């Protein structure tokens, strides 16, 4: 398990009541998201072309395999401008009756600061190596902190507690797919070459917060100077030059690729990662990232986790062939 926070410890067992069924939510603020309404109006069109993927900087973690910097050629594609929202996932669950992995397992990982008195009695165990994660029975996409919590006031926030399989199933329902890691990075870079962030090399240009990450001393104090202690709305902060929101921070995003830290030097054409593996790539960092332990909110940063893993800081966005 990586220090980024993921993994489903064997000591935790399924159990607990997920609580009320998601049958009385307010109207989806984004309107119709059913398959019949599927389109590209909220997707960015990325033209065919090449870009420089990865980095040779030594600011990351050797085991993550951020380098070498390499030339990658991609066909044209579409990618969601923002992460899939709670409202959108709710439409999917309501229309299909889909049961997520967290619901099947009966529990999911919740950040320690968000486990209140109502949820404390449902704590199963912590995550090995990451004491700030608590396994909470009944925590899932509809009850992000466990029994007694709800997404009702977070409809425009990214859906969390979704596994790789959950993300794939949603994407298929929409007639889409998960982006490859290369597609994700090209879109996140927004046309910039060799920059650390989607907007340049400075984390806070002119003192402006451009992403939702941890401020303060992790995990003891979060000053929330960027305005958020947990997830932010999917359209918070400014877009990059490709019109992408929140490709740095907010929530980790599943990619289609199996993880490897070894890459050919390039040039590469439409790479899709290894044919098999144990863990899937996740990209972008989250609201819990801090440079003292996890500065993976850079565009070249990457890590991985078990495809069955579900946490309160991992979501996804979809892609589509052009």
PDB file of C-alpha atoms in Angstrom:
ATOM      1  CA  UNK A   1       0.000   0.000   0.000  1.00  0.00           C
ATOM      2  CA  UNK A   2       1.299   3.472  -0.865  1.00  0.00           C
ATOM      3  CA  UNK A   3       1.585   6.285   1.632  1.00  0.00           C
ATOM      4  CA  UNK A   4      -0.997   8.109  -0.451  1.00  0.00           C
ATOM      5  CA  UNK A   5      -3.681   6.403   1.598  1.00  0.00           C
ATOM      6  CA  UNK A   6      -5.348   3.550  -0.256  1.00  0.00           C
ATOM      7  CA  UNK A   7      -5.881  -0.186   0.108  1.00  0.00           C
ATOM      8  CA  UNK A   8      -8.473  -2.419   1.744  1.00  0.00           C
ATOM      9  CA  UNK A   9      -6.902  -4.087   4.813  1.00  0.00           C
ATOM     10  CA  UNK A  10      -7.710  -7.754   5.286  1.00  0.00           C
ATOM     11  CA  UNK A  11      -8.606  -7.158   8.929  1.00  0.00           C
ATOM     12  CA  UNK A  12     -11.726  -5.273   7.913  1.00  0.00           C
ATOM     13  CA  UNK A  13     -14.836  -7.292   7.224  1.00  0.00           C
ATOM     14  CA  UNK A  14     -18.082  -6.408   5.542  1.00  0.00           C
ATOM     15  CA  UNK A  15     -20.938  -5.387   7.748  1.00  0.00           C
ATOM     16  CA  UNK A  16     -23.121  -2.531   8.816  1.00  0.00           C
ATOM     17  CA  UNK A  17     -26.267  -0.911   7.510  1.00  0.00           C
ATOM     18  CA  UNK A  18     -25.911   1.580   4.681  1.00  0.00           C
ATOM     19  CA  UNK A  19     -28.942   3.468   5.960  1.00  0.00           C
ATOM     20  CA  UNK A  20     -31.676   5.118   3.913  1.00  0.00           C
ATOM     21  CA  UNK A  21     -31.999   4.332   0.246  1.00  0.00           C
ATOM     22  CA  UNK A  22     -31.249   7.197  -2.183  1.00  0.00           C
ATOM     23  CA  UNK A  23     -34.868   7.708  -3.230  1.00  0.00           C
ATOM     24  CA  UNK A  24     -35.697  11.266  -2.182  1.00  0.00           C
ATOM     25  CA  UNK A  25     -32.914  13.532  -3.388  1.00  0.00           C
ATOM     26  CA  UNK A  26     -33.581  16.968  -4.863  1.00  0.00           C
ATOM     27  CA  UNK A  27     -33.471  17.431  -8.620  1.00  0.00           C
ATOM     28  CA  UNK A  28     -30.116  16.915 -10.286  1.00  0.00           C
ATOM     29  CA  UNK A  29     -28.667  20.443 -10.703  1.00  0.00           C
ATOM     30  CA  UNK A  30     -27.063  19.450 -13.988  1.00  0.00           C
ATOM     31  CA  UNK A  31     -30.314  18.310 -15.592  1.00  0.00           C
ATOM     32  CA  UNK A  32     -30.798  15.086 -17.537  1.00  0.00           C
ATOM     33  CA  UNK A  33     -27.810  12.732 -17.363  1.00  0.00           C
ATOM     34  CA  UNK A  34     -29.514   9.561 -18.558  1.00  0.00           C
ATOM     35  CA  UNK A  35     -27.990   7.624 -21.466  1.00  0.00           C
ATOM     36  CA  UNK A  36     -30.590   9.111 -23.818  1.00  0.00           C
ATOM     37  CA  UNK A  37     -29.224  12.548 -22.951  1.00  0.00           C
ATOM     38  CA  UNK A  38     -25.594  11.568 -23.321  1.00  0.00           C
ATOM     39  CA  UNK A  39     -23.542  14.086 -25.236  1.00  0.00           C
ATOM     40  CA  UNK A  40     -20.282  15.956 -25.270  1.00  0.00           C
ATOM     41  CA  UNK A  41     -21.569  19.336 -24.121  1.00  0.00           C
ATOM     42  CA  UNK A  42     -19.729  19.036 -20.787  1.00  0.00           C
ATOM     43  CA  UNK A  43     -16.656  17.402 -22.289  1.00  0.00           C
ATOM     44  CA  UNK A  44     -13.465  18.939 -23.627  1.00  0.00           C
ATOM     45  CA  UNK A  45     -12.420  17.914 -27.135  1.00  0.00           C
ATOM     46  CA  UNK A  46      -8.708  17.179 -27.179  1.00  0.00           C
ATOM     47  CA  UNK A  47      -7.299  17.194 -30.730  1.00  0.00           C
ATOM     48  CA  UNK A  48      -4.958  14.536 -32.036  1.00  0.00           C
ATOM     49  CA  UNK A  49      -1.341  15.345 -31.396  1.00  0.00           C
ATOM     50  CA  UNK A  50       1.698  14.729 -29.245  1.00  0.00           C
ATOM     51  CA  UNK A  51       2.724  15.935 -25.811  1.00  0.00           C
ATOM     52  CA  UNK A  52       5.518  15.432 -23.301  1.00  0.00           C
ATOM     53  CA  UNK A  53       4.344  12.984 -20.621  1.00  0.00           C
ATOM     54  CA  UNK A  54       5.949  12.476 -17.235  1.00  0.00           C
ATOM     55  CA  UNK A  55       8.860  14.343 -15.695  1.00  0.00           C
ATOM     56  CA  UNK A  56      12.533  13.949 -14.923  1.00  0.00           C
ATOM     57  CA  UNK A  57      12.248  16.197 -11.849  1.00  0.00           C
ATOM     58  CA  UNK A  58      13.180  14.557  -8.555  1.00  0.00           C
ATOM     59  CA  UNK A  59      10.322  16.090  -6.536  1.00  0.00           C
ATOM     60  CA  UNK A  60       8.216  12.936  -6.539  1.00  0.00           C
ATOM     61  CA  UNK A  61       8.606   9.384  -5.270  1.00  0.00           C
ATOM     62  CA  UNK A  62      10.899   6.937  -7.096  1.00  0.00           C
ATOM     63  CA  UNK A  63       8.406   4.081  -6.698  1.00  0.00           C
ATOM     64  CA  UNK A  64       5.744   6.084  -8.538  1.00  0.00           C
ATOM     65  CA  UNK A  65       7.544   6.001 -11.877  1.00  0.00           C
ATOM     66  CA  UNK A  66       6.887   9.576 -12.987  1.00  0.00           C
ATOM     67  CA  UNK A  67       9.740   9.442 -15.498  1.00  0.00           C
ATOM     68  CA  UNK A  68      11.310   9.362 -17.890  1.00  0.00           C
ATOM     69  CA  UNK A  69       9.820  12.328 -19.691  1.00  0.00           C
ATOM     70  CA  UNK A  70       8.660  10.907 -23.002  1.00  0.00           C
ATOM     71  CA  UNK A  71       6.845  11.902 -26.174  1.00  0.00           C
ATOM     72  CA  UNK A  72       3.351  10.430 -26.534  1.00  0.00           C
ATOM     73  CA  UNK A  73       1.106  10.650 -29.595  1.00  0.00           C
ATOM     74  CA  UNK A  74      -2.655  10.463 -29.028  1.00  0.00           C
ATOM     75  CA  UNK A  75      -5.670  10.288 -31.285  1.00  0.00           C
ATOM     76  CA  UNK A  76      -8.393  12.871 -30.744  1.00  0.00           C
ATOM     77  CA  UNK A  77     -10.743  12.220 -27.800  1.00  0.00           C
ATOM     78  CA  UNK A  78     -13.251  13.823 -25.474  1.00  0.00           C
ATOM     79  CA  UNK A  79     -12.877  13.972 -21.704  1.00  0.00           C
ATOM     80  CA  UNK A  80     -15.224  15.273 -19.011  1.00  0.00           C
ATOM     81  CA  UNK A  81     -14.417  18.816 -17.992  1.00  0.00           C
ATOM     82  CA  UNK A  82     -15.282  17.971 -14.421  1.00  0.00           C
ATOM     83  CA  UNK A  83     -15.351  14.954 -12.143  1.00  0.00           C
ATOM     84  CA  UNK A  84     -18.553  12.900 -12.054  1.00  0.00           C
ATOM     85  CA  UNK A  85     -20.853  14.445  -9.464  1.00  0.00           C
ATOM     86  CA  UNK A  86     -22.964  12.930  -6.741  1.00  0.00           C
ATOM     87  CA  UNK A  87     -26.028  14.093  -8.665  1.00  0.00           C
ATOM     88  CA  UNK A  88     -24.905  12.333 -11.833  1.00  0.00           C
ATOM     89  CA  UNK A  89     -24.024   9.123 -10.018  1.00  0.00           C
ATOM     90  CA  UNK A  90     -27.366   9.259  -8.230  1.00  0.00           C
ATOM     91  CA  UNK A  91     -29.144   9.232 -11.607  1.00  0.00           C
ATOM     92  CA  UNK A  92     -27.124   6.163 -12.570  1.00  0.00           C
ATOM     93  CA  UNK A  93     -27.899   4.323  -9.338  1.00  0.00           C
ATOM     94  CA  UNK A  94     -31.584   5.207  -9.507  1.00  0.00           C
ATOM     95  CA  UNK A  95     -31.971   4.193 -13.152  1.00  0.00           C
ATOM     96  CA  UNK A  96     -30.023   0.937 -12.966  1.00  0.00           C
ATOM     97  CA  UNK A  97     -30.295  -0.199  -9.342  1.00  0.00           C
ATOM     98  CA  UNK A  98     -26.522  -0.589  -9.347  1.00  0.00           C
ATOM     99  CA  UNK A  99     -24.857  -1.610  -6.075  1.00  0.00           C
ATOM    100  CA  UNK A 100     -21.365  -0.211  -5.549  1.00  0.00           C
ATOM    101  CA  UNK A 101     -18.486  -2.221  -4.133  1.00  0.00           C
ATOM    102  CA  UNK A 102     -18.553  -0.210  -0.883  1.00  0.00           C
ATOM    103  CA  UNK A 103     -22.225  -1.132  -0.482  1.00  0.00           C
ATOM    104  CA  UNK A 104     -21.473  -4.795  -1.186  1.00  0.00           C
ATOM    105  CA  UNK A 105     -18.552  -4.855   1.242  1.00  0.00           C
ATOM    106  CA  UNK A 106     -20.588  -2.954   3.824  1.00  0.00           C
ATOM    107  CA  UNK A 107     -17.944  -0.351   4.650  1.00  0.00           C
ATOM    108  CA  UNK A 108     -15.434   2.130   3.244  1.00  0.00           C
ATOM    109  CA  UNK A 109     -12.549   4.351   4.353  1.00  0.00           C
ATOM    110  CA  UNK A 110     -13.390   7.774   5.846  1.00  0.00           C
ATOM    111  CA  UNK A 111     -10.861  10.432   6.854  1.00  0.00           C
ATOM    112  CA  UNK A 112     -10.582  10.584  10.660  1.00  0.00           C
ATOM    113  CA  UNK A 113     -11.689  14.237  10.996  1.00  0.00           C
ATOM    114  CA  UNK A 114     -15.003  13.469   9.286  1.00  0.00           C
ATOM    115  CA  UNK A 115     -16.001  10.593  11.572  1.00  0.00           C
ATOM    116  CA  UNK A 116     -18.463  12.184  13.981  1.00  0.00           C
ATOM    117  CA  UNK A 117     -20.194  10.807  17.075  1.00  0.00           C
ATOM    118  CA  UNK A 118     -22.895   9.089  14.980  1.00  0.00           C
ATOM    119  CA  UNK A 119     -20.296   7.273  12.910  1.00  0.00           C
ATOM    120  CA  UNK A 120     -17.774   6.531  15.660  1.00  0.00           C
ATOM    121  CA  UNK A 121     -19.685   3.448  16.837  1.00  0.00           C
ATOM    122  CA  UNK A 122     -19.520   2.071  13.284  1.00  0.00           C
ATOM    123  CA  UNK A 123     -15.714   2.227  13.000  1.00  0.00           C
ATOM    124  CA  UNK A 124     -14.281  -1.173  12.129  1.00  0.00           C
ATOM    125  CA  UNK A 125     -10.537  -0.570  11.920  1.00  0.00           C
ATOM    126  CA  UNK A 126      -7.895   1.722  10.484  1.00  0.00           C
ATOM    127  CA  UNK A 127      -5.770   1.387   7.377  1.00  0.00           C
ATOM    128  CA  UNK A 128      -2.348  -0.150   7.842  1.00  0.00           C
ATOM    129  CA  UNK A 129       0.287   2.559   7.459  1.00  0.00           C
ATOM    130  CA  UNK A 130      -2.275   5.394   7.247  1.00  0.00           C
ATOM    131  CA  UNK A 131      -3.759   5.985  10.672  1.00  0.00           C
ATOM    132  CA  UNK A 132      -5.896   8.876   9.427  1.00  0.00           C
ATOM    133  CA  UNK A 133      -8.136   6.457   7.490  1.00  0.00           C
ATOM    134  CA  UNK A 134     -10.885   4.696   9.413  1.00  0.00           C
ATOM    135  CA  UNK A 135     -12.994   1.859   8.041  1.00  0.00           C
ATOM    136  CA  UNK A 136     -16.602   2.850   8.722  1.00  0.00           C
ATOM    137  CA  UNK A 137     -19.459   0.374   8.346  1.00  0.00           C
ATOM    138  CA  UNK A 138     -22.202   1.890   6.216  1.00  0.00           C
ATOM    139  CA  UNK A 139     -19.955   4.461   4.520  1.00  0.00           C
ATOM    140  CA  UNK A 140     -20.568   4.603   0.767  1.00  0.00           C
ATOM    141  CA  UNK A 141     -21.213   7.070  -2.051  1.00  0.00           C
ATOM    142  CA  UNK A 142     -24.636   8.055  -0.659  1.00  0.00           C
ATOM    143  CA  UNK A 143     -23.451   8.199   2.972  1.00  0.00           C
ATOM    144  CA  UNK A 144     -19.904   9.606   2.605  1.00  0.00           C
ATOM    145  CA  UNK A 145     -19.100   9.641   6.327  1.00  0.00           C
ATOM    146  CA  UNK A 146     -21.250   6.648   7.230  1.00  0.00           C
ATOM    147  CA  UNK A 147     -24.731   6.302   8.774  1.00  0.00           C
ATOM    148  CA  UNK A 148     -26.366   9.657   9.397  1.00  0.00           C
ATOM    149  CA  UNK A 149     -24.473  11.463   6.624  1.00  0.00           C
ATOM    150  CA  UNK A 150     -25.818  12.331   3.189  1.00  0.00           C
ATOM    151  CA  UNK A 151     -24.859  13.808  -0.170  1.00  0.00           C
ATOM    152  CA  UNK A 152     -27.975  15.999  -0.231  1.00  0.00           C
ATOM    153  CA  UNK A 153     -25.970  19.192   0.300  1.00  0.00           C
ATOM    154  CA  UNK A 154     -23.121  17.985  -1.956  1.00  0.00           C
ATOM    155  CA  UNK A 155     -24.861  17.233  -5.233  1.00  0.00           C
ATOM    156  CA  UNK A 156     -22.324  19.253  -7.224  1.00  0.00           C
ATOM    157  CA  UNK A 157     -19.381  17.664  -5.416  1.00  0.00           C
ATOM    158  CA  UNK A 158     -17.558  14.655  -6.892  1.00  0.00           C
ATOM    159  CA  UNK A 159     -18.894  11.220  -6.084  1.00  0.00           C
ATOM    160  CA  UNK A 160     -16.513   9.310  -3.798  1.00  0.00           C
ATOM    161  CA  UNK A 161     -16.331   5.830  -2.266  1.00  0.00           C
ATOM    162  CA  UNK A 162     -16.407   4.383  -5.779  1.00  0.00           C
ATOM    163  CA  UNK A 163     -14.123   1.559  -6.888  1.00  0.00           C
ATOM    164  CA  UNK A 164     -12.541   1.186 -10.323  1.00  0.00           C
ATOM    165  CA  UNK A 165     -15.300  -1.272 -11.253  1.00  0.00           C
ATOM    166  CA  UNK A 166     -17.968   1.211 -10.161  1.00  0.00           C
ATOM    167  CA  UNK A 167     -16.381   3.883 -12.331  1.00  0.00           C
ATOM    168  CA  UNK A 168     -16.216   1.544 -15.331  1.00  0.00           C
ATOM    169  CA  UNK A 169     -19.883   0.577 -14.918  1.00  0.00           C
ATOM    170  CA  UNK A 170     -21.003   4.200 -14.742  1.00  0.00           C
ATOM    171  CA  UNK A 171     -18.929   5.129 -17.795  1.00  0.00           C
ATOM    172  CA  UNK A 172     -20.403   2.231 -19.780  1.00  0.00           C
ATOM    173  CA  UNK A 173     -23.931   3.348 -18.833  1.00  0.00           C
ATOM    174  CA  UNK A 174     -23.085   6.731 -20.298  1.00  0.00           C
ATOM    175  CA  UNK A 175     -21.662   5.178 -23.460  1.00  0.00           C
ATOM    176  CA  UNK A 176     -18.203   6.313 -22.398  1.00  0.00           C
ATOM    177  CA  UNK A 177     -15.092   4.835 -20.793  1.00  0.00           C
ATOM    178  CA  UNK A 178     -12.376   5.768 -18.330  1.00  0.00           C
ATOM    179  CA  UNK A 179      -9.519   7.820 -19.756  1.00  0.00           C
ATOM    180  CA  UNK A 180      -6.142   6.227 -20.266  1.00  0.00           C
ATOM    181  CA  UNK A 181      -3.429   7.655 -18.067  1.00  0.00           C
ATOM    182  CA  UNK A 182      -1.880   9.384 -21.083  1.00  0.00           C
ATOM    183  CA  UNK A 183      -5.203  10.953 -22.049  1.00  0.00           C
ATOM    184  CA  UNK A 184      -5.708  12.133 -18.484  1.00  0.00           C
ATOM    185  CA  UNK A 185      -2.278  13.771 -18.306  1.00  0.00           C
ATOM    186  CA  UNK A 186      -2.506  15.491 -21.668  1.00  0.00           C
ATOM    187  CA  UNK A 187      -5.858  17.005 -20.733  1.00  0.00           C
ATOM    188  CA  UNK A 188      -4.569  17.996 -17.284  1.00  0.00           C
ATOM    189  CA  UNK A 189      -1.572  19.783 -18.782  1.00  0.00           C
ATOM    190  CA  UNK A 190      -3.843  21.989 -20.860  1.00  0.00           C
ATOM    191  CA  UNK A 191      -1.274  22.399 -23.591  1.00  0.00           C
ATOM    192  CA  UNK A 192       1.515  23.545 -21.254  1.00  0.00           C
ATOM    193  CA  UNK A 193       4.867  21.820 -21.718  1.00  0.00           C
ATOM    194  CA  UNK A 194       6.961  20.675 -18.777  1.00  0.00           C
ATOM    195  CA  UNK A 195       5.024  22.603 -16.115  1.00  0.00           C
ATOM    196  CA  UNK A 196       4.341  21.216 -12.648  1.00  0.00           C
ATOM    197  CA  UNK A 197       0.721  22.312 -12.428  1.00  0.00           C
ATOM    198  CA  UNK A 198      -2.117  22.812 -14.895  1.00  0.00           C
ATOM    199  CA  UNK A 199      -1.471  26.575 -14.736  1.00  0.00           C
ATOM    200  CA  UNK A 200       2.352  26.768 -14.499  1.00  0.00           C
ATOM    201  CA  UNK A 201       5.156  26.106 -12.029  1.00  0.00           C
ATOM    202  CA  UNK A 202       3.946  28.106  -9.013  1.00  0.00           C
ATOM    203  CA  UNK A 203       1.469  26.432  -6.696  1.00  0.00           C
ATOM    204  CA  UNK A 204      -0.150  29.761  -5.784  1.00  0.00           C
ATOM    205  CA  UNK A 205       0.503  32.354  -8.479  1.00  0.00           C
ATOM    206  CA  UNK A 206       0.070  35.844  -7.007  1.00  0.00           C
ATOM    207  CA  UNK A 207      -1.107  34.164  -3.802  1.00  0.00           C
ATOM    208  CA  UNK A 208      -4.219  32.702  -5.447  1.00  0.00           C
ATOM    209  CA  UNK A 209      -5.385  29.209  -4.540  1.00  0.00           C
ATOM    210  CA  UNK A 210      -5.881  27.205  -7.731  1.00  0.00           C
ATOM    211  CA  UNK A 211      -6.754  23.805  -6.255  1.00  0.00           C
ATOM    212  CA  UNK A 212      -8.268  22.042  -3.260  1.00  0.00           C
ATOM    213  CA  UNK A 213      -5.454  20.516  -1.202  1.00  0.00           C
ATOM    214  CA  UNK A 214      -4.476  20.440   2.472  1.00  0.00           C
ATOM    215  CA  UNK A 215      -3.131  23.596   4.116  1.00  0.00           C
ATOM    216  CA  UNK A 216      -1.541  23.505   7.528  1.00  0.00           C
ATOM    217  CA  UNK A 217       0.157  20.557   9.198  1.00  0.00           C
ATOM    218  CA  UNK A 218      -1.025  17.146   8.002  1.00  0.00           C
ATOM    219  CA  UNK A 219      -2.909  15.405   9.554  1.00  0.00           C
ATOM    220  CA  UNK A 220      -3.182  17.545  12.686  1.00  0.00           C
ATOM    221  CA  UNK A 221      -4.507  20.836  11.330  1.00  0.00           C
ATOM    222  CA  UNK A 222      -6.188  21.898   8.110  1.00  0.00           C
ATOM    223  CA  UNK A 223      -6.535  25.673   7.917  1.00  0.00           C
ATOM    224  CA  UNK A 224      -8.709  25.301   4.794  1.00  0.00           C
ATOM    225  CA  UNK A 225      -7.303  28.506   3.329  1.00  0.00           C
ATOM    226  CA  UNK A 226      -8.498  27.395  -0.108  1.00  0.00           C
ATOM    227  CA  UNK A 227     -12.070  27.341   1.208  1.00  0.00           C
ATOM    228  CA  UNK A 228     -12.597  23.587   1.628  1.00  0.00           C
ATOM    229  CA  UNK A 229     -11.852  20.982   4.278  1.00  0.00           C
ATOM    230  CA  UNK A 230     -13.275  18.118   2.236  1.00  0.00           C
ATOM    231  CA  UNK A 231     -14.452  17.915  -1.346  1.00  0.00           C
ATOM    232  CA  UNK A 232     -15.216  21.040  -3.359  1.00  0.00           C
ATOM    233  CA  UNK A 233     -17.822  21.477  -6.101  1.00  0.00           C
ATOM    234  CA  UNK A 234     -16.547  19.974  -9.336  1.00  0.00           C
ATOM    235  CA  UNK A 235     -16.409  23.380 -11.029  1.00  0.00           C
ATOM    236  CA  UNK A 236     -14.535  25.123  -8.216  1.00  0.00           C
ATOM    237  CA  UNK A 237     -11.397  27.065  -9.135  1.00  0.00           C
ATOM    238  CA  UNK A 238     -10.497  28.139 -12.642  1.00  0.00           C
ATOM    239  CA  UNK A 239     -10.247  25.877 -15.651  1.00  0.00           C
ATOM    240  CA  UNK A 240      -7.004  25.138 -17.459  1.00  0.00           C
ATOM    241  CA  UNK A 241      -6.485  26.020 -21.117  1.00  0.00           C
ATOM    242  CA  UNK A 242      -8.356  22.882 -22.222  1.00  0.00           C
ATOM    243  CA  UNK A 243     -11.328  23.790 -20.024  1.00  0.00           C
ATOM    244  CA  UNK A 244     -10.580  21.151 -17.376  1.00  0.00           C
ATOM    245  CA  UNK A 245     -11.625  21.660 -13.749  1.00  0.00           C
ATOM    246  CA  UNK A 246      -9.911  20.245 -10.668  1.00  0.00           C
ATOM    247  CA  UNK A 247      -7.246  18.107 -12.299  1.00  0.00           C
ATOM    248  CA  UNK A 248      -5.098  19.041  -9.305  1.00  0.00           C
ATOM    249  CA  UNK A 249      -6.509  18.157  -5.898  1.00  0.00           C
ATOM    250  CA  UNK A 250     -10.140  17.662  -4.843  1.00  0.00           C
ATOM    251  CA  UNK A 251     -10.333  13.874  -5.453  1.00  0.00           C
ATOM    252  CA  UNK A 252      -8.122  11.229  -6.988  1.00  0.00           C
ATOM    253  CA  UNK A 253      -9.336   9.980 -10.368  1.00  0.00           C
ATOM    254  CA  UNK A 254      -9.359   6.425 -11.685  1.00  0.00           C
ATOM    255  CA  UNK A 255      -7.670   5.757 -15.026  1.00  0.00           C
ATOM    256  CA  UNK A 256      -8.112   2.671 -17.180  1.00  0.00           C
ATOM    257  CA  UNK A 257      -4.450   1.549 -16.993  1.00  0.00           C
ATOM    258  CA  UNK A 258      -2.887  -1.098 -14.833  1.00  0.00           C
ATOM    259  CA  UNK A 259       0.025   0.439 -12.917  1.00  0.00           C
ATOM    260  CA  UNK A 260       3.690   0.056 -13.729  1.00  0.00           C
ATOM    261  CA  UNK A 261       6.669   2.185 -12.697  1.00  0.00           C
ATOM    262  CA  UNK A 262       8.638   1.174 -15.804  1.00  0.00           C
ATOM    263  CA  UNK A 263       8.035   3.055 -19.044  1.00  0.00           C
ATOM    264  CA  UNK A 264       9.629   2.904 -22.471  1.00  0.00           C
ATOM    265  CA  UNK A 265      11.341   6.116 -23.464  1.00  0.00           C
ATOM    266  CA  UNK A 266       9.035   6.829 -26.412  1.00  0.00           C
ATOM    267  CA  UNK A 267       7.807   7.978 -28.754  1.00  0.00           C
ATOM    268  CA  UNK A 268       4.633   6.115 -27.871  1.00  0.00           C
ATOM    269  CA  UNK A 269       1.329   5.987 -29.712  1.00  0.00           C
ATOM    270  CA  UNK A 270      -1.948   5.762 -27.752  1.00  0.00           C
ATOM    271  CA  UNK A 271      -0.401   3.858 -24.803  1.00  0.00           C
ATOM    272  CA  UNK A 272      -2.818   1.914 -22.603  1.00  0.00           C
ATOM    273  CA  UNK A 273      -0.454   0.575 -19.930  1.00  0.00           C
ATOM    274  CA  UNK A 274       0.365  -3.053 -19.107  1.00  0.00           C
ATOM    275  CA  UNK A 275      -1.942  -5.863 -20.205  1.00  0.00           C
ATOM    276  CA  UNK A 276      -2.413  -6.942 -16.591  1.00  0.00           C
ATOM    277  CA  UNK A 277      -1.450  -6.001 -13.072  1.00  0.00           C
ATOM    278  CA  UNK A 278      -2.486  -5.798  -9.440  1.00  0.00           C
ATOM    279  CA  UNK A 279      -3.329  -2.116  -9.069  1.00  0.00           C
ATOM    280  CA  UNK A 280      -4.902   0.594 -11.197  1.00  0.00           C
ATOM    281  CA  UNK A 281      -3.491   4.063 -11.812  1.00  0.00           C
ATOM    282  CA  UNK A 282      -5.063   7.007 -10.018  1.00  0.00           C
ATOM    283  CA  UNK A 283      -4.237  10.599 -10.871  1.00  0.00           C
ATOM    284  CA  UNK A 284      -4.588  14.173  -9.676  1.00  0.00           C
ATOM    285  CA  UNK A 285      -4.207  14.058  -5.899  1.00  0.00           C
ATOM    286  CA  UNK A 286      -6.941  15.031  -3.455  1.00  0.00           C
ATOM    287  CA  UNK A 287      -8.031  17.427  -0.736  1.00  0.00           C
ATOM    288  CA  UNK A 288      -5.799  15.463   1.644  1.00  0.00           C
ATOM    289  CA  UNK A 289      -2.568  15.969  -0.306  1.00  0.00           C
ATOM    290  CA  UNK A 290       0.160  18.028   1.353  1.00  0.00           C
ATOM    291  CA  UNK A 291       3.771  18.446   0.260  1.00  0.00           C
ATOM    292  CA  UNK A 292       5.000  17.061   3.585  1.00  0.00           C
ATOM    293  CA  UNK A 293       3.919  13.544   2.618  1.00  0.00           C
ATOM    294  CA  UNK A 294       2.023  13.459  -0.691  1.00  0.00           C
ATOM    295  CA  UNK A 295       2.751  16.181  -3.221  1.00  0.00           C
ATOM    296  CA  UNK A 296       0.961  14.179  -5.896  1.00  0.00           C
ATOM    297  CA  UNK A 297      -1.212  17.075  -7.063  1.00  0.00           C
ATOM    298  CA  UNK A 298       1.353  17.831  -9.803  1.00  0.00           C
ATOM    299  CA  UNK A 299       0.318  16.906 -13.362  1.00  0.00           C
ATOM    300  CA  UNK A 300       3.097  14.313 -13.720  1.00  0.00           C
ATOM    301  CA  UNK A 301       2.388  12.748 -10.327  1.00  0.00           C
ATOM    302  CA  UNK A 302       0.812   9.337 -10.149  1.00  0.00           C
ATOM    303  CA  UNK A 303       0.151   6.464  -7.793  1.00  0.00           C
ATOM    304  CA  UNK A 304      -1.943   3.313  -7.716  1.00  0.00           C
ATOM    305  CA  UNK A 305      -4.366   1.323  -5.642  1.00  0.00           C
ATOM    306  CA  UNK A 306      -6.294  -1.927  -5.665  1.00  0.00           C
ATOM    307  CA  UNK A 307      -9.240  -1.674  -8.084  1.00  0.00           C
ATOM    308  CA  UNK A 308     -11.633  -2.690  -5.266  1.00  0.00           C
ATOM    309  CA  UNK A 309     -10.428   0.129  -3.002  1.00  0.00           C
ATOM    310  CA  UNK A 310     -12.986   2.746  -1.962  1.00  0.00           C
ATOM    311  CA  UNK A 311     -12.227   5.907  -0.015  1.00  0.00           C
ATOM    312  CA  UNK A 312     -13.689   9.306   0.695  1.00  0.00           C
ATOM    313  CA  UNK A 313     -11.213  11.031  -1.616  1.00  0.00           C
ATOM    314  CA  UNK A 314     -11.314   9.023  -4.848  1.00  0.00           C
ATOM    315  CA  UNK A 315     -13.644   9.607  -7.798  1.00  0.00           C
ATOM    316  CA  UNK A 316     -13.352   9.741 -11.593  1.00  0.00           C
ATOM    317  CA  UNK A 317     -14.226  11.426 -14.875  1.00  0.00           C
ATOM    318  CA  UNK A 318     -15.069   9.825 -18.223  1.00  0.00           C
ATOM    319  CA  UNK A 319     -13.621   9.888 -21.717  1.00  0.00           C
ATOM    320  CA  UNK A 320     -14.920   9.161 -25.189  1.00  0.00           C
ATOM    321  CA  UNK A 321     -13.336   8.490 -28.585  1.00  0.00           C
ATOM    322  CA  UNK A 322     -13.686  11.456 -30.928  1.00  0.00           C
TER     323      UNK A 322
END
